[in-house]
Short mmCIF file of C-alpha atoms in Angstrom, two decimals:
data_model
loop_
_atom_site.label_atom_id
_atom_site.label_comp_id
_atom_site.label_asym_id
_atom_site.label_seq_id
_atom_site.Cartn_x
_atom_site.Cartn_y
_atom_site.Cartn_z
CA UNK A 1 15.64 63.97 0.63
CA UNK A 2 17.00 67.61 -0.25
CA UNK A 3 16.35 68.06 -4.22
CA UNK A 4 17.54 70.81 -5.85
CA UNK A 5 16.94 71.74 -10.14
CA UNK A 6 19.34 71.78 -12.91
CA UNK A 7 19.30 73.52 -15.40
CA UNK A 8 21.38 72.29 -18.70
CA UNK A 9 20.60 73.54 -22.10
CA UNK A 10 16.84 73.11 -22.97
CA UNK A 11 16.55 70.39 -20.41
CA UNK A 12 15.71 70.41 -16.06
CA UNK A 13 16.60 68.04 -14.24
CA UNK A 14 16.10 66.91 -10.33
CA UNK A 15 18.91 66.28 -8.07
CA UNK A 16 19.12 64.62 -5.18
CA UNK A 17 22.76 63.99 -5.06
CA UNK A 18 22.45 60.11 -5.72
CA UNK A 19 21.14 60.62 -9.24
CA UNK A 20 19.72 63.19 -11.95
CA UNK A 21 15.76 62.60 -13.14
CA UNK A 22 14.96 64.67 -16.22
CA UNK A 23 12.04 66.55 -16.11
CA UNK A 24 9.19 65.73 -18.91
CA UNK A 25 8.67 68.97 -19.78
CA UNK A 26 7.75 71.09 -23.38
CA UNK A 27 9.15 68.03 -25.77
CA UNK A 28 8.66 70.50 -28.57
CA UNK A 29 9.82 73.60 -26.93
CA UNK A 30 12.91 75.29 -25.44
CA UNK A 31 12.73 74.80 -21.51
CA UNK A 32 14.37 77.52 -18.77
CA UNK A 33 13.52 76.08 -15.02
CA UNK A 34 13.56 79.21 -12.84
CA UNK A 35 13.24 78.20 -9.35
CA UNK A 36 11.69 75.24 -7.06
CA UNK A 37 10.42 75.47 -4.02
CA UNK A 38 10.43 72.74 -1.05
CA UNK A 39 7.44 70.60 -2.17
CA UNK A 40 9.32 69.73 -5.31
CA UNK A 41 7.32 72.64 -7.64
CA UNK A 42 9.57 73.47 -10.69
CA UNK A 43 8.52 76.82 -12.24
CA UNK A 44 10.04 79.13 -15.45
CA UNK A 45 9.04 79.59 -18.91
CA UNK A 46 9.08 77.63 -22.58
CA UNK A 47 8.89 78.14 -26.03
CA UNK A 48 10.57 78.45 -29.44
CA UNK A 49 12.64 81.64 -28.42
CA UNK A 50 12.56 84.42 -25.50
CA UNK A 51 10.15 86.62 -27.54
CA UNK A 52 7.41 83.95 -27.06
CA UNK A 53 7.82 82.49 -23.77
CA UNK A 54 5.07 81.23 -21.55
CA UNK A 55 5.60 80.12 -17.96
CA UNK A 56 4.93 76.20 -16.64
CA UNK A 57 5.00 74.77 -13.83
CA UNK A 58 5.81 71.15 -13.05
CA UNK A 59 5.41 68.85 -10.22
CA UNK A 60 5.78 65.18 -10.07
CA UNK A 61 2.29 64.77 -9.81
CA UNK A 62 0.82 66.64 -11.95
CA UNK A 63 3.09 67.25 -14.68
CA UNK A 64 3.92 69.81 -17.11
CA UNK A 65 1.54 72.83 -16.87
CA UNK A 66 1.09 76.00 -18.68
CA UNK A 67 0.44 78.61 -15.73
CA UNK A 68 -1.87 80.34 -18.54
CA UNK A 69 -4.22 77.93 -17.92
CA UNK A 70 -4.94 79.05 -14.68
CA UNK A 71 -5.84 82.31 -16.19
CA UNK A 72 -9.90 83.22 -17.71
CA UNK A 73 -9.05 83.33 -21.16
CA UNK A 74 -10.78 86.85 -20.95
CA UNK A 75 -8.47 88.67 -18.14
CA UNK A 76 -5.91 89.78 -21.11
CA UNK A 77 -3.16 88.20 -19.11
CA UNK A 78 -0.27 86.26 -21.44
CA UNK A 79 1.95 85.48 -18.76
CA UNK A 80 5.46 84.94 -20.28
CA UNK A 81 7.66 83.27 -17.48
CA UNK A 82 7.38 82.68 -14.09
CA UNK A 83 10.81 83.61 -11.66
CA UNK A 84 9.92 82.02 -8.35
CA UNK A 85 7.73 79.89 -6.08
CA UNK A 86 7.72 79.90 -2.06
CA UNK A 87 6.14 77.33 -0.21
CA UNK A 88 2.92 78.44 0.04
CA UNK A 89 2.93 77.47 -3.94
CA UNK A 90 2.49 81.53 -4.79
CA UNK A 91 4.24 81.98 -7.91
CA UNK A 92 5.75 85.40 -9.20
CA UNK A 93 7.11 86.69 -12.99
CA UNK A 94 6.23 88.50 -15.35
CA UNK A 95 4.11 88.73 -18.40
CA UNK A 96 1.55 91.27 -20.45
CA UNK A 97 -1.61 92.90 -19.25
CA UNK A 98 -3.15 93.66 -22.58
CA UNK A 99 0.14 94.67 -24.50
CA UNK A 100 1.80 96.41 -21.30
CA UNK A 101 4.74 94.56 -19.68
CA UNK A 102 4.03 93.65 -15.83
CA UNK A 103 4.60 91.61 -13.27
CA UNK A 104 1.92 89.11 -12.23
CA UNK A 105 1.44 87.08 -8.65
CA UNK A 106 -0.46 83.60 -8.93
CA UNK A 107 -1.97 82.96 -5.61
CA UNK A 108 -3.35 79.23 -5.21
CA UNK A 109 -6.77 78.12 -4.06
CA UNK A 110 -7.17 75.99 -1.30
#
């Protein structure tokens, strides 16, 4: 089954052209779903406006996941939204290094 992600005011869904599933993502927050990749991995950013985003991810398994948490609290990374995921589950976007703007790769452990 071929999903693909919607994107329709603060809310995602899945769509696999026989019905839409909403995603339970930030209930409290604004929610912008970037991209997916082809194990179902929803990625983009949340929060009350687009100064202070944070990027998720979301898979059927797991949930609804702040990408910061993946982060040592320590590395003065904030990372603010996250624009794309491949298959491999690495995740680019973009965020602050200490107060700088850059652009950040998540690479997952196996």
């Amino acid at each position: 089954v071929l999903f693909r992600s919607l994107q329709v005011g603060s809310e995602a869904y899945l769509d696999d052209t026989r019905k839409l599933q909403r995603l339970p993502l930030s209930g409290k927050f604004y929610n912008s779903a970037q991209s997916m990749n082809d194990c179902d991995v929803v990625v983009g950013a949340y929060g009350p406006d687009s100064e202070h985003y944070r990027a998720f991810s979301w898979t059927g398994t797991q949930g609804f996941k702040d990408l910061n948490s993946f982060v040592p609290e320590d590395s003065g990374w904030e990372l603010q939204s996250a624009a794309a995921i491949n298959n491999h589950g690495e995740i680019v976007g973009s965020g602050e290094l200490r107060g700088d703007d850059r652009g950040f790769l998540l690479t997952p452990q196996h």
